Coordinates of C-alpha atoms and ligand atoms in Angstrom, one line a residue:
X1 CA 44.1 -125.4 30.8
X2 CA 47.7 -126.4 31.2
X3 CA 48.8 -129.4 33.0
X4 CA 48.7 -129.6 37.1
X5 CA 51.7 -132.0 36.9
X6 CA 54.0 -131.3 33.9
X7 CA 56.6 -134.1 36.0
X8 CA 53.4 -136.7 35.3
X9 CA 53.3 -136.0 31.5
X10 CA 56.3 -138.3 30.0
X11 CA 55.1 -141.0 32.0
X12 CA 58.6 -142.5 32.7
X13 CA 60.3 -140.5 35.6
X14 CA 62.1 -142.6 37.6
X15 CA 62.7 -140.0 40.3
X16 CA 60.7 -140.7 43.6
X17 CA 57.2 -138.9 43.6
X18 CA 55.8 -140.4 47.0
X19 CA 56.8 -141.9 49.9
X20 CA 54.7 -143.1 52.7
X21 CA 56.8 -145.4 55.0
X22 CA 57.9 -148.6 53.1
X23 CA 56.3 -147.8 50.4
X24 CA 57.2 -145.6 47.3
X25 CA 55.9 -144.5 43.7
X26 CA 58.2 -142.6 41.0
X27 CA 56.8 -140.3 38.5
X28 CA 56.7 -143.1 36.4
X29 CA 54.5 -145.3 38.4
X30 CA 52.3 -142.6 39.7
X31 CA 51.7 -141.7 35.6
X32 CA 50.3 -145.4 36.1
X33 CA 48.1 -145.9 38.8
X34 CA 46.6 -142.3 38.6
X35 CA 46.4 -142.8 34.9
X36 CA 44.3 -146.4 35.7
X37 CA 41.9 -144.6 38.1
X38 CA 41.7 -141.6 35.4
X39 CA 40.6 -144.3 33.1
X40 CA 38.0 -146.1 35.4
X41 CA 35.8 -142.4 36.6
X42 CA 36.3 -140.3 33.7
X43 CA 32.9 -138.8 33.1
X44 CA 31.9 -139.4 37.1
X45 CA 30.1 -135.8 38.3
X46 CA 32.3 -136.2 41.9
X47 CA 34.2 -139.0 43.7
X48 CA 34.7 -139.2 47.3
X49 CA 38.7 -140.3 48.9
X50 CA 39.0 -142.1 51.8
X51 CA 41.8 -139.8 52.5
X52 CA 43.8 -142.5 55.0
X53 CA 47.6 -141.5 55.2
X54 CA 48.3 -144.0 52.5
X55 CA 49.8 -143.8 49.1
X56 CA 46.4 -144.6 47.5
X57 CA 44.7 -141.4 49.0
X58 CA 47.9 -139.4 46.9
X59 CA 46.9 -141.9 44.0
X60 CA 43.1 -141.5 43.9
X61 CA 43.5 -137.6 43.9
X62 CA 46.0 -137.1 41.5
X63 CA 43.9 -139.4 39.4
X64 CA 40.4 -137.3 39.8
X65 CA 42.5 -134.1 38.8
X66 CA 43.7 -136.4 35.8
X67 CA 40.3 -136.8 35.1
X68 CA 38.9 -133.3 35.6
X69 CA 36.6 -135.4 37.8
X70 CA 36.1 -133.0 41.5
X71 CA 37.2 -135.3 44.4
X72 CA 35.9 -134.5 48.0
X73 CA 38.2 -135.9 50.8
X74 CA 36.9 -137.7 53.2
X75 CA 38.2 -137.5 56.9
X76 CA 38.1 -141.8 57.5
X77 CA 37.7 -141.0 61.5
X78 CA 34.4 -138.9 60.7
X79 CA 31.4 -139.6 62.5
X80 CA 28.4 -140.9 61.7
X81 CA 26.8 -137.7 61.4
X82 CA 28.9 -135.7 59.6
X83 CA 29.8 -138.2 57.2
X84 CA 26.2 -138.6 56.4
X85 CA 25.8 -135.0 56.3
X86 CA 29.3 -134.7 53.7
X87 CA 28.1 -137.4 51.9
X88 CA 24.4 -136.4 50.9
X89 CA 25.6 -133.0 50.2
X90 CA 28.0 -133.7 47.6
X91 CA 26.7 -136.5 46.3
X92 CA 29.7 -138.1 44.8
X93 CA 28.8 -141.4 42.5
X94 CA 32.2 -143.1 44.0
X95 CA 34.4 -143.9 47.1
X96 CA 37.9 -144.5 46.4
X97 CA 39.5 -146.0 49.2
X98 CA 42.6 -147.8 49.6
X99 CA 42.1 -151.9 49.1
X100 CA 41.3 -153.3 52.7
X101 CA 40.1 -150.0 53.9
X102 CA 37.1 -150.2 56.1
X103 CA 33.9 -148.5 55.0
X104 CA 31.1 -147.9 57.3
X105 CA 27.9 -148.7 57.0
X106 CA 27.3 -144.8 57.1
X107 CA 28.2 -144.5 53.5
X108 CA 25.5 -147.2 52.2
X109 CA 25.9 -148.0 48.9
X110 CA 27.4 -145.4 47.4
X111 CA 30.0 -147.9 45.2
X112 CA 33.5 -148.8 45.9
X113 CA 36.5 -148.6 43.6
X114 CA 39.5 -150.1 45.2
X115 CA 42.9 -147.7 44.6
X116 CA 45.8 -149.8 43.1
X117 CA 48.6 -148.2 43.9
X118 CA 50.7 -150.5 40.9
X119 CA 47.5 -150.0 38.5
X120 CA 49.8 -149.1 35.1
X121 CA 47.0 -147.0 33.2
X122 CA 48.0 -144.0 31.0
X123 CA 48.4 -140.1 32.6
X124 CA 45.7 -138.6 30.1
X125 CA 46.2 -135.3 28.8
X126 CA 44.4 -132.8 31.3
X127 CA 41.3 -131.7 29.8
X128 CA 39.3 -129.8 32.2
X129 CA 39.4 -126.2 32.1
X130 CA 40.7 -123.6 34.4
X131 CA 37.4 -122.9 36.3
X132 CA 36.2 -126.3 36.6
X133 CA 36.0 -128.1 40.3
X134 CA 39.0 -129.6 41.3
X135 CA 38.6 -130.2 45.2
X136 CA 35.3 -129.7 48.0
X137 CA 36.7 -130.1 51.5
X138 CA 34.5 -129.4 54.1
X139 CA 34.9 -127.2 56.3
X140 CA 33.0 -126.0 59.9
X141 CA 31.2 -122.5 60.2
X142 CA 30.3 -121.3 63.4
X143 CA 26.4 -123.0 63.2
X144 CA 25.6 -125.2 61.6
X145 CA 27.3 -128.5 59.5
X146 CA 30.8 -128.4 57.5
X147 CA 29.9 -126.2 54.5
X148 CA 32.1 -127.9 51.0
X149 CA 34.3 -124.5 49.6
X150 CA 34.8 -125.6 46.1
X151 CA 38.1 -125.2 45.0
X152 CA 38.8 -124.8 41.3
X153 CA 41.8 -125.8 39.7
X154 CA 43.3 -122.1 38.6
X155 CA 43.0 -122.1 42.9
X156 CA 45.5 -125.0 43.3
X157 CA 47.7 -124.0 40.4
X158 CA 48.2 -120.1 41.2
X159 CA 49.0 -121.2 45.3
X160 CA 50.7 -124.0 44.0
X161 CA 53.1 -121.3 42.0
X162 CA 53.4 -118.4 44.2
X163 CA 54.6 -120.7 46.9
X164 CA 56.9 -122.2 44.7
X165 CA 58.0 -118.5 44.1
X166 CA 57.5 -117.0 48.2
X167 CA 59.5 -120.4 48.9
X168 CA 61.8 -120.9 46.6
X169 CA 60.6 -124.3 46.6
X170 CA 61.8 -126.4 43.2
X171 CA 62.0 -130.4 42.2
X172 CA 65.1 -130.7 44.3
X173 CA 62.6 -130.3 47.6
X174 CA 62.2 -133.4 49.8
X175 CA 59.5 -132.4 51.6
X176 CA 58.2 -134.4 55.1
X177 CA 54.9 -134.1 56.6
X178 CA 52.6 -135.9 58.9
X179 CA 49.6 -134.0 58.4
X180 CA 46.0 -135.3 57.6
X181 CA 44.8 -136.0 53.6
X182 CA 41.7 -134.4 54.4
X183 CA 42.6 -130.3 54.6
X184 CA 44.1 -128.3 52.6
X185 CA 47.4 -128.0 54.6
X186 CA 48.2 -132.0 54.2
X187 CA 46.5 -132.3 50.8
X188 CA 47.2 -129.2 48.6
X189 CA 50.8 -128.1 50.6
X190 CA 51.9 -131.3 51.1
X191 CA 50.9 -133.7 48.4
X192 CA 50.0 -131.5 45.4
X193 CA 52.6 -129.0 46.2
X194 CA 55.5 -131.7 45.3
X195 CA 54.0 -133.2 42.6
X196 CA 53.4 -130.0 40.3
X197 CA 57.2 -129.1 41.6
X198 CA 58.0 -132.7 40.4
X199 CA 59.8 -132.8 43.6
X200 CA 59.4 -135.5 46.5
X201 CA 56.9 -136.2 49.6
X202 CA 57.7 -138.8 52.3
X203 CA 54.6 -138.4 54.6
X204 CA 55.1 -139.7 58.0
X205 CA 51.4 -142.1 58.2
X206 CA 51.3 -140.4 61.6
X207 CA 53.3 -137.1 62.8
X208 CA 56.2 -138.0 65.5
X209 CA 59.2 -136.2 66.5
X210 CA 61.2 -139.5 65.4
X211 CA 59.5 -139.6 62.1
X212 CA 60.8 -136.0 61.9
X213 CA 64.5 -136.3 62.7
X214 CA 65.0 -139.6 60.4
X215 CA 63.4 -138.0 57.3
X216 CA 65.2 -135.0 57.8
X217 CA 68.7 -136.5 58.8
X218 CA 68.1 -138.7 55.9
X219 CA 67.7 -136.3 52.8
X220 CA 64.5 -134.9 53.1
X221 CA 65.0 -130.6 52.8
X222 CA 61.5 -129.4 53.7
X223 CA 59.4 -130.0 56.9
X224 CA 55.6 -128.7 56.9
X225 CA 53.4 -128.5 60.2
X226 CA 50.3 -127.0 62.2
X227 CA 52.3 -125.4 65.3
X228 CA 50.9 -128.3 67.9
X229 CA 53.3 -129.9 66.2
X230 CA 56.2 -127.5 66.2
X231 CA 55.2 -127.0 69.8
X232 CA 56.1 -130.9 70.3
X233 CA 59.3 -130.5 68.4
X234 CA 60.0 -127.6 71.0
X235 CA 59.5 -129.5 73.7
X236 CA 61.8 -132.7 72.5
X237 CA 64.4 -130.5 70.8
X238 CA 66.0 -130.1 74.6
X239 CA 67.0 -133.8 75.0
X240 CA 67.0 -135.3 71.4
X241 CA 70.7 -134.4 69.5
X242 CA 69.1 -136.2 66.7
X243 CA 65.9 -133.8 66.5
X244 CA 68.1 -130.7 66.9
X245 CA 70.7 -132.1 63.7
X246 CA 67.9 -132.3 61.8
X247 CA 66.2 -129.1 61.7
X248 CA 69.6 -127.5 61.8
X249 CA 70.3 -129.1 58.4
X250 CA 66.6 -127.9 56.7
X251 CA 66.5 -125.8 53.7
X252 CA 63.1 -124.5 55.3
X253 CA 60.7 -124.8 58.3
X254 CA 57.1 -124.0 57.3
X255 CA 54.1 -123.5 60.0
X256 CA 51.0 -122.9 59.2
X257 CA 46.8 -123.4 60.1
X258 CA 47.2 -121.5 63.4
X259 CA 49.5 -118.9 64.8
X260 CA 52.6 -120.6 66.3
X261 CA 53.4 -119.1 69.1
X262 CA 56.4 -116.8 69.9
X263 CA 57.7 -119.1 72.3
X264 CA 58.0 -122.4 70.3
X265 CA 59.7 -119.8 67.6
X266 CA 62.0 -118.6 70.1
X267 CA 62.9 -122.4 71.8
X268 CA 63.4 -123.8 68.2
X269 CA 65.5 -120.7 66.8
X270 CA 68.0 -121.3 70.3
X271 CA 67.9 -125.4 69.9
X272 CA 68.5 -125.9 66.0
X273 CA 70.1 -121.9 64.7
X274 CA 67.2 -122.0 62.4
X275 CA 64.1 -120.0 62.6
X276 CA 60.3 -122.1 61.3
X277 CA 58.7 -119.4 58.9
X278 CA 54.6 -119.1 59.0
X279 CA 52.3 -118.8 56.1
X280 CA 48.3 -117.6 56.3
X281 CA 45.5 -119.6 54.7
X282 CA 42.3 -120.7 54.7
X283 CA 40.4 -124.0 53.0
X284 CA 38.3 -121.4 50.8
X285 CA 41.2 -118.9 50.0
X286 CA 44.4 -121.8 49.9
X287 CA 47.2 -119.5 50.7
X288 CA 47.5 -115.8 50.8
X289 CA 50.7 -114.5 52.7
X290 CA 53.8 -115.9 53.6
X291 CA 57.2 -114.6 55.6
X292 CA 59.7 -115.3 52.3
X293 CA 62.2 -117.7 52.3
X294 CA 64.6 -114.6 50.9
X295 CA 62.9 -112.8 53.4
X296 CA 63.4 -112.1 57.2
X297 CA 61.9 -114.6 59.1
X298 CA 60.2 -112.6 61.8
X299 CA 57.8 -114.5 64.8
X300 CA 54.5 -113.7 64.9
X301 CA 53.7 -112.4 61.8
X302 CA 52.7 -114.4 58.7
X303 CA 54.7 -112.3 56.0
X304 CA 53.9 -110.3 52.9
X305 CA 50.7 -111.0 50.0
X306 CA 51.7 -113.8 47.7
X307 CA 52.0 -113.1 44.5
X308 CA 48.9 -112.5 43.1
X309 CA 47.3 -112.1 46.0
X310 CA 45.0 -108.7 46.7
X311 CA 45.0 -108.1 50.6
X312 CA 43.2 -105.2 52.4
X313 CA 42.8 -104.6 56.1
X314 CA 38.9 -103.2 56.7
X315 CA 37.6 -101.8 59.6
X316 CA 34.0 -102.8 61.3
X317 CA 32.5 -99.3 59.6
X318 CA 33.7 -101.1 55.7
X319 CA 36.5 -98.3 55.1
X320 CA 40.1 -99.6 54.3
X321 CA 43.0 -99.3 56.8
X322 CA 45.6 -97.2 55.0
X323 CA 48.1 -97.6 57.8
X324 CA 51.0 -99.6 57.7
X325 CA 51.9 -98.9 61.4
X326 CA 51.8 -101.9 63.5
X327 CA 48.4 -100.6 65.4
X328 CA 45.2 -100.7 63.3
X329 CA 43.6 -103.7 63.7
X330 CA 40.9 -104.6 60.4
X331 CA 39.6 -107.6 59.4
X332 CA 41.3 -109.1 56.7
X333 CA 39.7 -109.3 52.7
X334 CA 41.3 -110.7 50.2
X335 CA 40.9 -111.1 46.2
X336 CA 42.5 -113.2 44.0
X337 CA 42.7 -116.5 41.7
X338 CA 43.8 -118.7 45.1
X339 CA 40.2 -118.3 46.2
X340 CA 37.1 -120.9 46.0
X341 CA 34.5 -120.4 43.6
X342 CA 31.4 -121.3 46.3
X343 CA 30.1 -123.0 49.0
X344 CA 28.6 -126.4 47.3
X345 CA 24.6 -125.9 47.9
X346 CA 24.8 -122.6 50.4
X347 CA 24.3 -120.0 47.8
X348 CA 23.6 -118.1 51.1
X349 CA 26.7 -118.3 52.8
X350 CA 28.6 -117.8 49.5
X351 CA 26.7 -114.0 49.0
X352 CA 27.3 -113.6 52.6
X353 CA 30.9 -114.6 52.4
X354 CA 31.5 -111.9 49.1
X355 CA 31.3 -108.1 49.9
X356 CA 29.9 -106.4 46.8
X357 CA 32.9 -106.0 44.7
X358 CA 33.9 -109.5 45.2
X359 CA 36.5 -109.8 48.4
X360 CA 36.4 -112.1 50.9
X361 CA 35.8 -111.8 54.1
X362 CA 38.5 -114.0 55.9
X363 CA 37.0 -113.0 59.6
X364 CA 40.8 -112.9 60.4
X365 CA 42.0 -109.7 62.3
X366 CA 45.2 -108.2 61.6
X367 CA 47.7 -105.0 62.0
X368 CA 50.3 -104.6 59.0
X369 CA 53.7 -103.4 59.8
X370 CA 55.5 -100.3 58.2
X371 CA 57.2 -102.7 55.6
X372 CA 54.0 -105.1 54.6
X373 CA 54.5 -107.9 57.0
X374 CA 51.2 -109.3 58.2
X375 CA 50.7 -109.7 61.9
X376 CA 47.2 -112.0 62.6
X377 CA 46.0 -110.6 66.4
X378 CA 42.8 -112.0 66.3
X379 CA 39.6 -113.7 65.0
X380 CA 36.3 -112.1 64.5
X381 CA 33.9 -115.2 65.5
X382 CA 34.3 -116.1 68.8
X383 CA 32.1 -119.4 68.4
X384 CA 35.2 -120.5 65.6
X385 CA 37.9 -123.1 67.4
X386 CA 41.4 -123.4 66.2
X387 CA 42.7 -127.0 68.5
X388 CA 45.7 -129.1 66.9
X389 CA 45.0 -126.7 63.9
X390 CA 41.9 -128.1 63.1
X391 CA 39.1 -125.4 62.7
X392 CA 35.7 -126.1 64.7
X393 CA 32.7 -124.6 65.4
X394 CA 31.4 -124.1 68.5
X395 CA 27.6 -124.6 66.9
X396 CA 28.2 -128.1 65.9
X397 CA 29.7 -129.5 68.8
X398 CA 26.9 -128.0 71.1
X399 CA 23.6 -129.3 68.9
X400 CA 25.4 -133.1 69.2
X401 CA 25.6 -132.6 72.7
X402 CA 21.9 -131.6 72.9
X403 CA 21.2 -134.9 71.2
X404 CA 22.7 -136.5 74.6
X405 CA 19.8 -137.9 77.0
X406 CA 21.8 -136.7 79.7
X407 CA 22.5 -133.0 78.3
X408 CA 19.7 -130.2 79.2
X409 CA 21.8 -127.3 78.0
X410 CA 25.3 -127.4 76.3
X411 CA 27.4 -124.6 75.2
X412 CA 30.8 -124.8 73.8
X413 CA 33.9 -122.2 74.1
X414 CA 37.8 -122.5 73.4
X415 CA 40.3 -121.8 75.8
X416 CA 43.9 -121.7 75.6
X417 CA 46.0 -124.7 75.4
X418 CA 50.4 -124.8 75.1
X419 CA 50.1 -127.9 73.0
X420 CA 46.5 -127.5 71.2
X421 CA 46.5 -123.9 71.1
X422 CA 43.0 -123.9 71.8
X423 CA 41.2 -126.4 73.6
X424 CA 37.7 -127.5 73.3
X425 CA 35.3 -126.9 76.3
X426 CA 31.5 -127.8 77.0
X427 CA 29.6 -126.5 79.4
X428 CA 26.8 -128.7 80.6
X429 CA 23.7 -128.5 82.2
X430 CA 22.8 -131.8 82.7
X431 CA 19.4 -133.3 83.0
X432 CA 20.0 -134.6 86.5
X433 CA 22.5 -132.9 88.4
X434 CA 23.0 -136.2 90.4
X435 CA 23.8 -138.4 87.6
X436 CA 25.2 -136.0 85.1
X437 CA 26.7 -137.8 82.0
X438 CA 30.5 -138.0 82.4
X439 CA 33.5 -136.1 80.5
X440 CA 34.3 -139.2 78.6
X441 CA 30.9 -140.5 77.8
X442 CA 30.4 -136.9 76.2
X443 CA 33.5 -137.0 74.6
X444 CA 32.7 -140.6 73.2
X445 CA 29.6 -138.8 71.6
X446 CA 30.8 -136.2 69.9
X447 CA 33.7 -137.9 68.8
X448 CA 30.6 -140.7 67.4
X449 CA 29.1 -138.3 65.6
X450 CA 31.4 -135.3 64.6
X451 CA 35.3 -136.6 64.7
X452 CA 37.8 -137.4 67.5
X453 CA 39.4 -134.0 67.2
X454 CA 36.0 -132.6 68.1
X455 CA 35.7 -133.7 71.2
X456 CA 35.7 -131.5 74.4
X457 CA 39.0 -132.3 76.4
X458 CA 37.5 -130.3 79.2
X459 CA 33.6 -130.9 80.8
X460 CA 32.2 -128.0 83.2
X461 CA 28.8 -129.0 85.0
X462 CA 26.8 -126.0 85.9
X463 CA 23.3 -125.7 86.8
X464 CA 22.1 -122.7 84.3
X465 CA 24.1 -121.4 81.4
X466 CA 24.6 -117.0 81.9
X467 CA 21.8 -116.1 79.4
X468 CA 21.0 -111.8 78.8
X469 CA 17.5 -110.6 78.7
X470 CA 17.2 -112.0 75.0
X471 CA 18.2 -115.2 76.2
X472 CA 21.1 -115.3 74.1
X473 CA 23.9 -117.7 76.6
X474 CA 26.3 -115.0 77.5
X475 CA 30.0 -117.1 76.7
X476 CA 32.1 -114.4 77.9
X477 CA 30.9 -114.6 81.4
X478 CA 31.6 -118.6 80.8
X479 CA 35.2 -117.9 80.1
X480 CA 35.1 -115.5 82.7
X481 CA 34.3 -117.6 85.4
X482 CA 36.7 -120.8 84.6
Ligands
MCA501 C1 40.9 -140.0 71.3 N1 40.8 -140.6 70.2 C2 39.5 -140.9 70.1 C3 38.8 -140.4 71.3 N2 39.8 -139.9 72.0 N3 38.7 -141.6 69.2 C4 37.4 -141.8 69.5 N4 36.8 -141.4 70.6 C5 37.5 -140.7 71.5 N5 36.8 -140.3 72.6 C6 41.8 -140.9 69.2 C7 42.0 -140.0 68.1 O1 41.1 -140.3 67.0 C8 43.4 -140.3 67.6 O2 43.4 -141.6 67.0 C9 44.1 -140.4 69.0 O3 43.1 -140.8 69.9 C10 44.7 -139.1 69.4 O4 43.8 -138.1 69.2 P1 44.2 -136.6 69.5 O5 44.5 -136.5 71.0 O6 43.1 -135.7 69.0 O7 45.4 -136.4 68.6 P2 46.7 -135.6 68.8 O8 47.8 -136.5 68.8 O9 46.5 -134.7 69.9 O10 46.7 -134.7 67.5 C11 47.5 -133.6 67.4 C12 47.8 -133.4 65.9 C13 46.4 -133.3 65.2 C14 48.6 -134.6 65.3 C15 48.6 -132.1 65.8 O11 45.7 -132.3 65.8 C16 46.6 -132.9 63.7 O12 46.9 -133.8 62.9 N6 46.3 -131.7 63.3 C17 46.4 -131.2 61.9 C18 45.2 -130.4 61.6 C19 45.3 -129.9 60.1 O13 45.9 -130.5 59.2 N7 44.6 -128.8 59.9 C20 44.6 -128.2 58.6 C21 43.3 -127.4 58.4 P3 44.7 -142.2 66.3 O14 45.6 -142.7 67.4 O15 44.2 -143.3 65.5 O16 45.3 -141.1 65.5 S1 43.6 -125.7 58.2 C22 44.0 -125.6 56.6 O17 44.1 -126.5 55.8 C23 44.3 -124.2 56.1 C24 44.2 -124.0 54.7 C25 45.7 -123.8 56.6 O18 46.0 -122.6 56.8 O19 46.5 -124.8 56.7
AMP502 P1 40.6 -123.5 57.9 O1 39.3 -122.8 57.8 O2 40.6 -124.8 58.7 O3 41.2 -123.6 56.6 O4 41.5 -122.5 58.7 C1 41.8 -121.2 58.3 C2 42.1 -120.4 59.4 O5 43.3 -120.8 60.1 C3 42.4 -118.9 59.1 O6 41.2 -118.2 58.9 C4 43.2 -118.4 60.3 O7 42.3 -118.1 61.3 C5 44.0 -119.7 60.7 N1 45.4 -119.7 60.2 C6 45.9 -120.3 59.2 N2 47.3 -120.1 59.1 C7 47.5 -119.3 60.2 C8 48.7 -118.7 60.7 N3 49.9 -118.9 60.1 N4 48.6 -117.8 61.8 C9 47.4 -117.6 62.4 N5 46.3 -118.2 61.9 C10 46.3 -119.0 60.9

C-alpha cells in the first residue's frame, strides 16, 4: 500500500514532528529512531507499547507501522488482571517501553526493547499491505474482559484522510492534546493524525488548563479533547484571561469520546467567541461523523457521515429509518473502510457485531436532522459506562468486586456526573453488614486489578440487590432508588 507518512519518506525534514514537554523530534529524527526500531522487530508477529505520554510511545508506534509489524498499546496504569488478560491474548513477542520505564512483574518475560528516541536507523519503505493489522486496542464489552478490535491500516489511512478533509486539517496544524496513548482518540487523532498531515503534535504529558492556554497562546492552532476536559476549560475559562485568549485565537476546537454537553458548549462559545465542534467514533469503527469545519457548528449533534462513511439509522424491528426529522430514534450501523477487521480471538463477538450484509452495529442511538446532522440521544447497553470518556463495562468491574473477601453481591451502574459525565457506582452487599469493606479499599481493588479509571467513585451498601423472578438484579430499580 502507499505510505502512512509521506512527511517520514525523505528522511531529512527539519520541521518539528513531536513535542512532548522539553522534548522534541523533527521529521528528520523521527525518520531515525522509528527507522532503528523498524530495523530491530521487522518480522515480529505483534509488539506491545508501553504507551506512557512520552515521545518514545510516538516512536515505538510509528516504528511498528514502519515495520508492518501490529503494535497493541498498553495502558502503563493497568492492573494486574487486565494486563495479564491483554497480554496472553495477543500474545505479542515484544514490549517496547521507554528506557527507565518500569515493567511489572505482570508481564513476565515477555522481552524488553528499550525505545531510543535519538536511535538514527533508516524509515524503510512501507511494505505491508492495505489489509494487514496495524493496531489492537482493547476495549471493554459489557461482560466480560477488554475484547482487542483489530484495526487495519486502510482503517487508519481512510479516517486519517476524511478528517483531514471534514477538518480542513493540513501540515500547517499545531495540534495540542493531553489525552492517553492507549485509545484511539490520543493515539490515532492525536499522534498519527499529524504525522500523515506532516503537521505538528505537542502533547501535554498530562492534560491541564495551563498546559492548554500556553500551547495555544504559543503557536499551537488545534486543541483535541474528551468533554471532561472541555468541561474543566468551562469552568476555568471565567477567571483565567489567558485560557479565554487562547481558545479565542484556535483555528479549531475538537470534542470527542462522549457527548459534550450543551452547557460547556454554551459557557465556552460566551467566554472565548468560538464554538468546540464534536466528532463520533468508536475504537472498532475510528471515526464516522463529524460537525465540518466549513460547516455550522451546532451543540449537541456530532455532524454529517465522513467521507466515505455509510451511516444508517435502524430501528429494534431491523427496518431503516428513512426520516430525516429530528424524532426517530434508531440505533446507529455503519459501513465503511474506517472499520476494524475483527475482534482478536472472539470470532463470536465479531459475527455478533456484523448484521448479515456486513454493517456494524455501533449500539449508539440517534435521530438525524432534516439536513443530515447527527444528533447521538442515547446508548443501547445500559451495563456500558462512558466516565472521563473512557468506556467501561459494568460486567468487569462487578466480577473484580466479587473477588473481594468482603463483597457478597456487587453490581455496578453509571450515573451522571458534570465533570465525568458518567460516574461509576457499586452496589454492595457485603459479607458482614458490620464490617463492610470500605469505599476506598474497594476502589483500591478495582483500580489493582482493572485500572484507576475503573474504580467506583461512589459505594452504596445494601443488604440484597432488587433481583425479578428470574433472578436477573433489576438495575433500574438501583438507579431508581439513589
Ligand atoms: C486515583 N488514582 C488512583 C486511585 N485513585 N490510582 C490507584 N488507585 C486508586 N484508588 C490516580 C489515577 O491513576 C490518576 O493518576 C490520578 O489518581 C487521577 O485519577 P482520575 O481521578 O481518574 O483522573 P482525572 O484527572 O479525573 O482524569 C480525567 C481525565 C481522564 C484526564 C479527563 O479521564 C482522561 O484522560 N480521559 C481520556 C479518556 C480517553 O482518551 N478516551 C478515549 C477512548 P495520575 O495522577 O498518575 O494521573 S474513546 C475513543 O478512543 C473513541 C474512538 C473516540 O470516540 O474518541
Ligand atoms: P470507545 O468504545 O471507547 O471507542 O467509545 C466509543 C463510544 O463513545 C461510542 O460508541 C459513543 O457511545 C461514544 N462517543 C464517541 N464520540 C462521541 C460524541 N461526540 N458524542 C457522543 N458519544 C460519543
Amino acid at each position: 500500500m502507499s505510505s502512512l507518512f509521506p512527511a517520514l519518506a525523505d528522511g531529512s525534514g527539519e520541521r518539528v514532528a513531536l513535542r512532548f514537554g522539553e522534548r522534541s523530534l523533527t521529521y528528520g529524527g523521527l525518520a531515525g529512531a522509528a527507522g532503528a526500531v523498524a530495523a530491530r522487530i521487522r518480522g515480529a508477529g505483534r509488539v506491545a507499547v508501553w504507551a506512557t505520554p512520552e515521545l518514545e510511545t510516538a516512536v515505538a508506534v510509528t516504528g511498528a507501522l514502519l515495520a508492518g509489524v501490529a503494535a497493541v498499546p498498553l495502558n502503563p496504569k493497568s492492573g494486574a488482571k487486565e494486563l495479564a488478560h491483554i497480554v496472553n491474548d495477543s500474545a505479542p513477542d515484544l514490549i517496547l517501553a521507554a528506557p527507565g520505564a518500569e515493567l511489572p512483574s505482570t508481564l513476565g518475560d515477555l522481552t524488553r526493547l528499550d525505545v531510543d528516541a535519538s536511535g538514527t536507523g533508516t524509515a524503510p519503505e512501507e511494505q505491508a499491505s492495505d489489509t494487514a493489522p496495524a493496531l489492537i486496542v482493547y476495549t471493554s464489552g459489557t461482560t466480560g474482559p477488554p475484547k482487542g478490535a483489530v484495526i487495519p491500516r486502510r482503517a487508519l489511512a481512510t479516517t486519517l484522510d476524511a478528517l483531514a478533509d471534514a477538518w480542513q486539517w493540513t501540515a500547517e496544524d499545531v495540534l495540542v492534546h493531553g489525552l492517553p496513548l492507549f485509545h484511539v482518540h490520543g493515539l490515532v487523532l492525536g499522534i498519527l493524525g499529524p504525522l500523515r498531515r506532516g503537521g505538528s503534535v505537542r502533547h501535554l504529558g498530562r492534560f491541564s488548563t495551563e498546559g492548554v492556554a500556553r500551547e495555544l497562546n504559543g503557536g499551537a492552532t488545534m486543541l483535541f479533547g474528551v468533554p471532561t476536559m472541555y468541561h474543566r476549560i468551562a469552568e476555568t475559562l471565567p477567571g483565567d484571561p489567558e485560557l479565554a485568549k487562547a481558545l479565542a485565537g484556535a483555528r479549531l476546537l475538537v470534542s470527542g469520546s462522549a457527548a459534550l454537553p450543551v452547557h460547556d458548549h454554551e459557557r465556552i462559545a460566551a467566554a472565548t467567541g468560538r464554538r468546540v465542534i464534536e466528532r463520533y467514533g468508536m475504537t472498532e469503527t475510528l471515526m464516522n461523523t463529524s460537525v465540518r469545519a466549513d460547516g455550522e457548528a451546532r451543540a449537541g449533534t456530532v455532524g454529517v457521515p465522513l467521507p466515505g462513511v455509510e451511516l444508517r439509522l435502524v430501528e429494534e424491528d431491523g427496518s431503516e429509518v428513512a426520516d430525516y426529522d429530528g424524532e426517530t430514534v434508531g440505533e446507529i450501523q455503519v459501513r465503511g473502510p474506517n472499520l476494524f477487521t475483527e475482534y482478536l480471538n472472539r470470532p463470536d463477538a465479531t459475527a455478533a457485531a456484523f448484521t448479515a450484509d456486513g454493517w456494524f452495529r455501533t449500539g449508539d442511538m440517534a435521530v438525524r436532522e432534516p439536513d443530515g446532522y447527527v444528533r447521538i440521544v442515547g446508548r443501547k447497553a445500559t451495563d456500558l459506562i462512558k466516565s472521563g470518556g473512557y468506556k467501561i463495562g459494568a460486567g468487569e468491574i462487578e466480577n473484580a468486586l466479587l473477588e473481594h473477601p468482603g463483597v457478597r453481591e456487587a453490581a455496578v451502574t453509571g450515573e451522571p456526573d458534570a465533570d465525568l459525565g458518567e460516574r461509576i457506582v457499586a452496589w454492595i452487599v457485603p459479607v458482614d453488614p458490620q464490617v463492610p469493606p470500605t469505599a476506598d479499599e474497594l476502589a483500591d481493588h478495582v483500580a489493582a486489578r482493572l485500572a484507576p479509571h475503573k474504580r467506583p467513585r461512589v459505594v452504596r451498601y445494601l443488604d440484597a440487590l432488587p433481583r425479578n423472578d428470574m433472578g436477573k438484579i433489576m438495575k433500574r430499580a438501583l438507579v431508581a432508588d439513589a
